[in-house]
PDB file of C-alpha atoms in Angstrom:
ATOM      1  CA  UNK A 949      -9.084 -66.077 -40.661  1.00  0.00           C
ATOM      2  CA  UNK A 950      -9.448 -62.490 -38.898  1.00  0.00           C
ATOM      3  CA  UNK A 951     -12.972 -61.768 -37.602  1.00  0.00           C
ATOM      4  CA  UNK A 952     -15.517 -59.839 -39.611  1.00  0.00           C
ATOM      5  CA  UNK A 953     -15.629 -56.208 -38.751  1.00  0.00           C
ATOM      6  CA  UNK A 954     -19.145 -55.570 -36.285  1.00  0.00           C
ATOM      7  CA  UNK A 955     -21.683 -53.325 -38.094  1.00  0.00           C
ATOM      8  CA  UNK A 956     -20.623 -49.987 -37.404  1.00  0.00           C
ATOM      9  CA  UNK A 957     -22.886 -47.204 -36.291  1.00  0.00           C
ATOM     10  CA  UNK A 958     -23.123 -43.604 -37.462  1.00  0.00           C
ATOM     11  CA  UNK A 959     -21.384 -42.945 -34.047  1.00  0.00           C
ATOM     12  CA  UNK A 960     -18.794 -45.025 -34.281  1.00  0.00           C
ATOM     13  CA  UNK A 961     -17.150 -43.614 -38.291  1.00  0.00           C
ATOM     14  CA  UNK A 962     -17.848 -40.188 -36.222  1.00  0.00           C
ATOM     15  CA  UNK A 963     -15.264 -41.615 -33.704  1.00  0.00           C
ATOM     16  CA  UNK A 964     -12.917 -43.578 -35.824  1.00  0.00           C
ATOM     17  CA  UNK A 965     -12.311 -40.154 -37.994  1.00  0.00           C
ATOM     18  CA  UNK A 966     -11.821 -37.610 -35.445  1.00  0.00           C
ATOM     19  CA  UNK A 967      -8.832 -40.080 -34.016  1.00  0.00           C
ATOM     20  CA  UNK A 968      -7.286 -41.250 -37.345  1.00  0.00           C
ATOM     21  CA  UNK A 969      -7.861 -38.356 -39.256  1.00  0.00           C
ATOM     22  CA  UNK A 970      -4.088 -36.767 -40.171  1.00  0.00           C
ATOM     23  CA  UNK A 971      -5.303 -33.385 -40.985  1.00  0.00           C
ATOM     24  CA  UNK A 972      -7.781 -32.919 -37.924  1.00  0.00           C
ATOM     25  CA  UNK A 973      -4.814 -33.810 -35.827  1.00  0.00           C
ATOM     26  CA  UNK A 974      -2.630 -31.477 -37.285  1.00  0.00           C
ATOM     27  CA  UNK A 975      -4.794 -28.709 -36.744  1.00  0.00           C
ATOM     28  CA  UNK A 976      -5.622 -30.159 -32.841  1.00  0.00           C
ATOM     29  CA  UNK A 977      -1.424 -29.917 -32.274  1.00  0.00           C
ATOM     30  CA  UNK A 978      -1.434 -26.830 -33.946  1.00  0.00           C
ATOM     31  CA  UNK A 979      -3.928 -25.078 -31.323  1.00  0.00           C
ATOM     32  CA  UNK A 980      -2.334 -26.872 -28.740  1.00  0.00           C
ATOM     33  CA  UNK A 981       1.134 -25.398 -29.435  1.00  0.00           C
ATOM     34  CA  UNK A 982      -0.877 -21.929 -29.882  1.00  0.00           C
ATOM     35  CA  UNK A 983      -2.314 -22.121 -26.897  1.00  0.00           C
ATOM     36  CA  UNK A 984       0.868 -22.980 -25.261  1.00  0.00           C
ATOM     37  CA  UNK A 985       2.580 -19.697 -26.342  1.00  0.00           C
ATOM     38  CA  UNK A 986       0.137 -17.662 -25.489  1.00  0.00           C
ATOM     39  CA  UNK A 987       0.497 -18.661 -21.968  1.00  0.00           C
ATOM     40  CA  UNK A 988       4.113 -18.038 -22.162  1.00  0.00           C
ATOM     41  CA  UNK A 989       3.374 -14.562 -23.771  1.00  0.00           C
ATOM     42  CA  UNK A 990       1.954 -13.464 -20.541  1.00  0.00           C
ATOM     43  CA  UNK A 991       4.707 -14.780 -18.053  1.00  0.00           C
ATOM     44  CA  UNK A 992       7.624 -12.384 -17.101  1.00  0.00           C
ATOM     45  CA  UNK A 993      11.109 -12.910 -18.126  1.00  0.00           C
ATOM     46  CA  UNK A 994      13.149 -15.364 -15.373  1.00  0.00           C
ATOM     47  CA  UNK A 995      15.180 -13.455 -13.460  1.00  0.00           C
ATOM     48  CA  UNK A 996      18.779 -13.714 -13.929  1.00  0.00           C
ATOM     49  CA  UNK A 997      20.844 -14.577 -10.717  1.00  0.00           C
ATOM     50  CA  UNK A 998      24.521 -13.702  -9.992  1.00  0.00           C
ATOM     51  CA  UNK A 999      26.530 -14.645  -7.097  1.00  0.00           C
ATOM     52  CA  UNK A1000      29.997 -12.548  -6.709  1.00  0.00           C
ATOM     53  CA  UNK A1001      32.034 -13.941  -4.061  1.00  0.00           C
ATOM     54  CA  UNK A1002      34.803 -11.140  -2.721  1.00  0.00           C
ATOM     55  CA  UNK A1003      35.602 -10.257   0.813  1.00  0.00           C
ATOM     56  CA  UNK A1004      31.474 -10.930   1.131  1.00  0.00           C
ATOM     57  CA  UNK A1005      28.930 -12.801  -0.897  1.00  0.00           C
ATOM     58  CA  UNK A1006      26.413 -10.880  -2.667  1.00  0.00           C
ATOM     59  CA  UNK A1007      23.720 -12.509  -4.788  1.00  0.00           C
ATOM     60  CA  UNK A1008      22.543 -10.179  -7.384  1.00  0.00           C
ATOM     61  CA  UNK A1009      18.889 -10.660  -9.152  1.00  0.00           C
ATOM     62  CA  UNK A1010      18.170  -9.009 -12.094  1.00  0.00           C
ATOM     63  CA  UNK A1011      14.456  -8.903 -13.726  1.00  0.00           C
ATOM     64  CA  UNK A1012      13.918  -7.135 -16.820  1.00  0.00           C
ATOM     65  CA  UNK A1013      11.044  -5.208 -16.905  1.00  0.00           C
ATOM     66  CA  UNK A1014       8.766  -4.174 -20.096  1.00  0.00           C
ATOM     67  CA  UNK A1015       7.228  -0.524 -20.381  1.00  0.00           C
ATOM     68  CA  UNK A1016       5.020   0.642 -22.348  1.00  0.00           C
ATOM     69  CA  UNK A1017       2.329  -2.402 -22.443  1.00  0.00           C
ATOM     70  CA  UNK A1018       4.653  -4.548 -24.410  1.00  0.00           C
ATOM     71  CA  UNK A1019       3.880  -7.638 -22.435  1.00  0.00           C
ATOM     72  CA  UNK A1020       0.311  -7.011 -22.712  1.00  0.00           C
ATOM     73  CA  UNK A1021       0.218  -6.496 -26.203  1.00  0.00           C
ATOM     74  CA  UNK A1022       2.530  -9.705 -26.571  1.00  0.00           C
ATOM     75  CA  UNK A1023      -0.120 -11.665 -24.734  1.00  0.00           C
ATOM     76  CA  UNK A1024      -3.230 -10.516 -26.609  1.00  0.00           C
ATOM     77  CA  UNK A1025      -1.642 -11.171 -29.979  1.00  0.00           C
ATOM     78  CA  UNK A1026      -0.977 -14.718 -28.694  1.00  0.00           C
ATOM     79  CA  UNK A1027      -3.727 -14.923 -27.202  1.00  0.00           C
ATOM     80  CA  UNK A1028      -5.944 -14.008 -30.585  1.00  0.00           C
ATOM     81  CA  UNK A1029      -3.420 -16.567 -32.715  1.00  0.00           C
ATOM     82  CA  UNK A1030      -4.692 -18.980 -30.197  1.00  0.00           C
ATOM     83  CA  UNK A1031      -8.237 -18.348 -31.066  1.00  0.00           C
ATOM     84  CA  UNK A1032      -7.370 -18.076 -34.378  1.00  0.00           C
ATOM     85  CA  UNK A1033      -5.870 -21.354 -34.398  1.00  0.00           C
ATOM     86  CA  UNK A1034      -8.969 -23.271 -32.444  1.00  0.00           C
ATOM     87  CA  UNK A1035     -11.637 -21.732 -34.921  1.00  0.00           C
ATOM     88  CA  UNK A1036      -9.416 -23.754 -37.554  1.00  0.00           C
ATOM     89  CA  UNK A1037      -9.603 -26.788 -35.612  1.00  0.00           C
ATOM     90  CA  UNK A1038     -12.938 -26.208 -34.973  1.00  0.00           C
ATOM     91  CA  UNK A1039     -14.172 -25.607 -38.710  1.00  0.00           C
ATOM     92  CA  UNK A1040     -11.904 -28.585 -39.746  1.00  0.00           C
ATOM     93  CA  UNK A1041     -13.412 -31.086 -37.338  1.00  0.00           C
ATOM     94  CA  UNK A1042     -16.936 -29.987 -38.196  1.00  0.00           C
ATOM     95  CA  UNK A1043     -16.186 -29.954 -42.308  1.00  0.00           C
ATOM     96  CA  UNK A1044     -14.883 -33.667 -41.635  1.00  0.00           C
ATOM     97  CA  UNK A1045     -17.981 -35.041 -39.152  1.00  0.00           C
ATOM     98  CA  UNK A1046     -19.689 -33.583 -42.210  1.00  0.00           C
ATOM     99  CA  UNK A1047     -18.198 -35.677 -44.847  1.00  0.00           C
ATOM    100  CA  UNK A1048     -18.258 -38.859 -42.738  1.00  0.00           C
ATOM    101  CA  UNK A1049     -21.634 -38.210 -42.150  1.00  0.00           C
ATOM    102  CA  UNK A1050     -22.582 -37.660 -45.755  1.00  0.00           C
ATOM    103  CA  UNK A1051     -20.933 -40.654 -47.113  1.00  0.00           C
ATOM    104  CA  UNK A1052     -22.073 -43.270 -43.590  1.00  0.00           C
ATOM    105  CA  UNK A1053     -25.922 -42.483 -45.216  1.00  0.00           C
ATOM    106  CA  UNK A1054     -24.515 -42.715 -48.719  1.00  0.00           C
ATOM    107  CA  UNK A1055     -23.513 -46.188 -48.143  1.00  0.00           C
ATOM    108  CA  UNK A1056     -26.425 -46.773 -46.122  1.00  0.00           C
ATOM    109  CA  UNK A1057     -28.896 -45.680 -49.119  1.00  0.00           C
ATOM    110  CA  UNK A1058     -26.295 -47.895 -51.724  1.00  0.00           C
ATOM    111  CA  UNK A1059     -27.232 -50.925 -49.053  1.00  0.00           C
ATOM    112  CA  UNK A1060     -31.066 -50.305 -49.626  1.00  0.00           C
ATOM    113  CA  UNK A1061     -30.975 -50.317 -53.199  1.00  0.00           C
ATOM    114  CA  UNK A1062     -28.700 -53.332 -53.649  1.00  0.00           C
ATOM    115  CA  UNK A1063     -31.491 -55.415 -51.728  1.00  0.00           C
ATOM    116  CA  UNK A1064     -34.057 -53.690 -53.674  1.00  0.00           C
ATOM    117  CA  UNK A1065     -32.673 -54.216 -57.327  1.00  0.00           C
ATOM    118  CA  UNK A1066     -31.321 -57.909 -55.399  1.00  0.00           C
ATOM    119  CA  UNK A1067     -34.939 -58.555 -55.063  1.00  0.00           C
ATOM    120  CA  UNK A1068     -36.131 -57.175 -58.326  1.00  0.00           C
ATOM    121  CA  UNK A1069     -33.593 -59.465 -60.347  1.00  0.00           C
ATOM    122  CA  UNK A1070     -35.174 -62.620 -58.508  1.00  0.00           C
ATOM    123  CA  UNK A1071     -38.545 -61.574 -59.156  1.00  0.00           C
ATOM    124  CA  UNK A1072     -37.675 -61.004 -62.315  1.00  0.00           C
ATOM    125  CA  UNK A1073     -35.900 -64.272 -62.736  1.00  0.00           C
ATOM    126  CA  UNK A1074     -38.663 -66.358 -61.440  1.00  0.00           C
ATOM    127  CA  UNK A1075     -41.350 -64.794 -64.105  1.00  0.00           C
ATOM    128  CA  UNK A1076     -38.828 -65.505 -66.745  1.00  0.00           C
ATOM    129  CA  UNK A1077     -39.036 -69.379 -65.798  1.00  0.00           C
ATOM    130  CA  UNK A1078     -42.582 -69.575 -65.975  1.00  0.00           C
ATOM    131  CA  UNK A1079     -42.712 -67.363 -69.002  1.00  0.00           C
ATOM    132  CA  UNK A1080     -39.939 -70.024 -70.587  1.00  0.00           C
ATOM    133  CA  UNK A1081     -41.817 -73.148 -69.164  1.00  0.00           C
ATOM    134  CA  UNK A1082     -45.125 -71.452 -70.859  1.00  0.00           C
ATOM    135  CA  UNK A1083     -43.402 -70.895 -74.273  1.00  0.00           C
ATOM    136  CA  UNK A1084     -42.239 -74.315 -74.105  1.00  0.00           C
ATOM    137  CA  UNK A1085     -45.370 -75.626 -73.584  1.00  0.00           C
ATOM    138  CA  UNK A1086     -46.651 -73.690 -76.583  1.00  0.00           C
ATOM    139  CA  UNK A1087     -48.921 -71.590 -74.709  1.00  0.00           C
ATOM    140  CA  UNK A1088     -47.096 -68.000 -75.585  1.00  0.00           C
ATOM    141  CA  UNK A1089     -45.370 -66.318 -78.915  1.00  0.00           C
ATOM    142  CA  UNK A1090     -41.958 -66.022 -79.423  1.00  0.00           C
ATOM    143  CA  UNK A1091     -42.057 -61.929 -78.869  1.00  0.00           C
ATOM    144  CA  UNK A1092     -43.435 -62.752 -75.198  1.00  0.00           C
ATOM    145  CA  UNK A1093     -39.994 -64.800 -74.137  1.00  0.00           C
ATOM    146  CA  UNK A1094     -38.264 -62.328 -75.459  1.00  0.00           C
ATOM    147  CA  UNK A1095     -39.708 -59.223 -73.683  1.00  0.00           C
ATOM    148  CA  UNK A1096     -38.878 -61.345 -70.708  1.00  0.00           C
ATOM    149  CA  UNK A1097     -35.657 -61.624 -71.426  1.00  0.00           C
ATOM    150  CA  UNK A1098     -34.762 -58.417 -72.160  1.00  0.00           C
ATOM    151  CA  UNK A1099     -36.636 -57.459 -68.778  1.00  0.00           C
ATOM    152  CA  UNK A1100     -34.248 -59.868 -66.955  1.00  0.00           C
ATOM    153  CA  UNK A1101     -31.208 -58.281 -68.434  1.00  0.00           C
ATOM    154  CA  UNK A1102     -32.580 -55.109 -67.903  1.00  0.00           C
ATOM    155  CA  UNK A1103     -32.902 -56.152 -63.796  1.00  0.00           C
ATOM    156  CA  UNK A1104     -29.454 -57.958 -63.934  1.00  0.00           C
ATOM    157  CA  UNK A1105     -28.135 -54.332 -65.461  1.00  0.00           C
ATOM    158  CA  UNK A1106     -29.581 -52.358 -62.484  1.00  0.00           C
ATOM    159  CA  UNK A1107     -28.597 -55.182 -60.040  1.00  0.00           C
ATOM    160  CA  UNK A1108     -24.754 -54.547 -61.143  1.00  0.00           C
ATOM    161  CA  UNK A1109     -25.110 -50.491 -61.123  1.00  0.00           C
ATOM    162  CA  UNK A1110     -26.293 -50.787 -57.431  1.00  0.00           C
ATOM    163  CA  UNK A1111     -23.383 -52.930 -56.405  1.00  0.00           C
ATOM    164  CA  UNK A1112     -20.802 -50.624 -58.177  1.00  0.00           C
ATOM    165  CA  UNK A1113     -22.480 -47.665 -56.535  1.00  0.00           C
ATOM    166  CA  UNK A1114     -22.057 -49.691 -53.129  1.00  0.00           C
ATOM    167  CA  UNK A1115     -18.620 -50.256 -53.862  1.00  0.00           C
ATOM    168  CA  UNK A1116     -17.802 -46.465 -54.604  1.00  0.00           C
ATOM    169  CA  UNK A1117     -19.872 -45.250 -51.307  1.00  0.00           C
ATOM    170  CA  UNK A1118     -18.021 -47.724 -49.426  1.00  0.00           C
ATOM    171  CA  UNK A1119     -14.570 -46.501 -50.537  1.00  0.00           C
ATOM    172  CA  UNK A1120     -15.246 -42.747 -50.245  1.00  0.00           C
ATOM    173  CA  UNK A1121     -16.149 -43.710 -46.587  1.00  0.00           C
ATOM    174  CA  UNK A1122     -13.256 -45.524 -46.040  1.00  0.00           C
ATOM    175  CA  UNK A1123     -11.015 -42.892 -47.399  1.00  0.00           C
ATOM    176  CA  UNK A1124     -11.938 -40.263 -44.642  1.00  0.00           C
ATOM    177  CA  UNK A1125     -11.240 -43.066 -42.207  1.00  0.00           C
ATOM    178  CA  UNK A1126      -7.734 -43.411 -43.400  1.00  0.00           C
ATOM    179  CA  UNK A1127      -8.504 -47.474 -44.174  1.00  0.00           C
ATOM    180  CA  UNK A1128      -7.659 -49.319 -47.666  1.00  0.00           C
ATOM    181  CA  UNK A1129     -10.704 -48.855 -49.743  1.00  0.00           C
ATOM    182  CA  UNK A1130     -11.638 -51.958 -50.092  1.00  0.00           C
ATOM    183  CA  UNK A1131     -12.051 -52.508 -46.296  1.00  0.00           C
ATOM    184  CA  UNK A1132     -15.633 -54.030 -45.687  1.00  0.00           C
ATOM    185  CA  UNK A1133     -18.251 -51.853 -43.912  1.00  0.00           C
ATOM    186  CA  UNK A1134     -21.155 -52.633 -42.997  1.00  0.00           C
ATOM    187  CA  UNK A1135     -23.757 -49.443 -42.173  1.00  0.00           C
ATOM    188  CA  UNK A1136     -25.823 -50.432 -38.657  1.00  0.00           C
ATOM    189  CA  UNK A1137     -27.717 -47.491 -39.060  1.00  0.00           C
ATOM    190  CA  UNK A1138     -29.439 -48.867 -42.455  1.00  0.00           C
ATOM    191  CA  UNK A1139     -32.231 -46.780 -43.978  1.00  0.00           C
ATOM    192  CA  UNK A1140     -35.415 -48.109 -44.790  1.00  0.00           C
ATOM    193  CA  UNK A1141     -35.533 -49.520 -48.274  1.00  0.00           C
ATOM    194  CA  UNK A1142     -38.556 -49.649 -50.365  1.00  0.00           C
ATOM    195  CA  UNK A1143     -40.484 -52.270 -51.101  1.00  0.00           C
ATOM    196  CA  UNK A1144     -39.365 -54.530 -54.103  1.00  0.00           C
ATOM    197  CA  UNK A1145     -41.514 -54.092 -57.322  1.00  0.00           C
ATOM    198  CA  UNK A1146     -44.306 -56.684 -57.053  1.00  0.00           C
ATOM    199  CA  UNK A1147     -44.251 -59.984 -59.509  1.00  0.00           C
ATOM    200  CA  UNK A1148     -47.969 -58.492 -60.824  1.00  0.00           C
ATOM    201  CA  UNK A1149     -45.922 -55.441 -62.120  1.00  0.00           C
ATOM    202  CA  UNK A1150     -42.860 -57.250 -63.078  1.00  0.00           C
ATOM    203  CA  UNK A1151     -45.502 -59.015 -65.533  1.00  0.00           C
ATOM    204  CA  UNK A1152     -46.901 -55.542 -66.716  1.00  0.00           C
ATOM    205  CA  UNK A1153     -43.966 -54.360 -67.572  1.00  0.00           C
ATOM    206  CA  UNK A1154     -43.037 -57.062 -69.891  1.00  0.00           C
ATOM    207  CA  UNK A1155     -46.203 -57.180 -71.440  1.00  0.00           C
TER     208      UNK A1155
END
């Protein structure tokens, strides 16, 4: 069986999208070639050799020369495509660290309330077997179990919401790292959940 993906740090989505993303490299290789002809906007036309061979040799260069600032004008439009071109890249790399960054702490707060409502629906659970062993025993109404036991579903409810909201964060952060969307992730850079709901108020609530 392959080996379970390490936990993967805020640093480390960062890192995986700006080298697998398709549409940040597009824009890179875009620049790139921009900034390539901008470069060749400034050079001169090659020179154009002859040789004539007669009585004598003669070797005859010819370079073209452009008046009137046309080679300067040539570079700085180039030259301001270029820039043109890297502000894209730019704004397109910072609009995607933004999304990865967005939906990293999404999943991260979906982890923190799956162990919450995870240890809500065993608190839950366990003061629905003592409220059953109690109405057993003849020591509590009917109504009683049954506030219980809606509380229980009510737990079990929120316990599934939390995992399909999990599910969703994870896929939306696998998405922007170009991986099937079912890919497990797990968030190293977990938030701090709050503290499950104590048994005294899981009690209180069912009263």
């Amino acid at each position: 069986a392959a080996a379970a993906e390490p936990p993967l740090t805020l640093a480390d989505v960062v890192a995986q999208a700006r080298a697998g993303n398709p549409g940040l490299r597009a824009a890179r290789e875009t620049a790139e070639a921009a900034r390539g002809r901008a470069v060749q906007a400034g050079a001169l036309a090659n020179p154009a050799v002859g040789v004539q061979v007669e009585e004598t040799t003669r070797v005859e260069v010819e370079q073209t020369l452009e008046l009137g600032g046309t080679r300067g004008l040539r570079r700085r439009a180039a030259g301001a495509e270029a820039a043109a071109a890297e502000a894209r890249a730019d704004a397109a790399e910072a609009a995607l660290i933004y999304e990865v960054r967005t939906a990293y702490y999404d999943l991260a707060l979906a982890d923190a309330r799956v162990a919450v409502a995870e240890d809500q629906a065993a608190a839950v659970q366990r003061f629905l077997l003592r409220v059953e062993e109690r109405f057993q025993a003849g020591v509590i109404p009917l109504h009683e179990r049954a506030r219980a036991q809606v509380e229980a579903r009510r737990a079990h409810s929120d316990l599934l919401v939390a995992r399909r909201d999990r599910r969703e964060a994870q896929a939306r952060l696998n998405r922007l790292l170009e991986r099937p969307l079912d890919t497990p992730i797990t968030a190293a850079d977990s938030l701090t959940a709050p503290p499950a709901m104590p048994e005294s108020d899981v009690q209180a609530r069912a009263a």
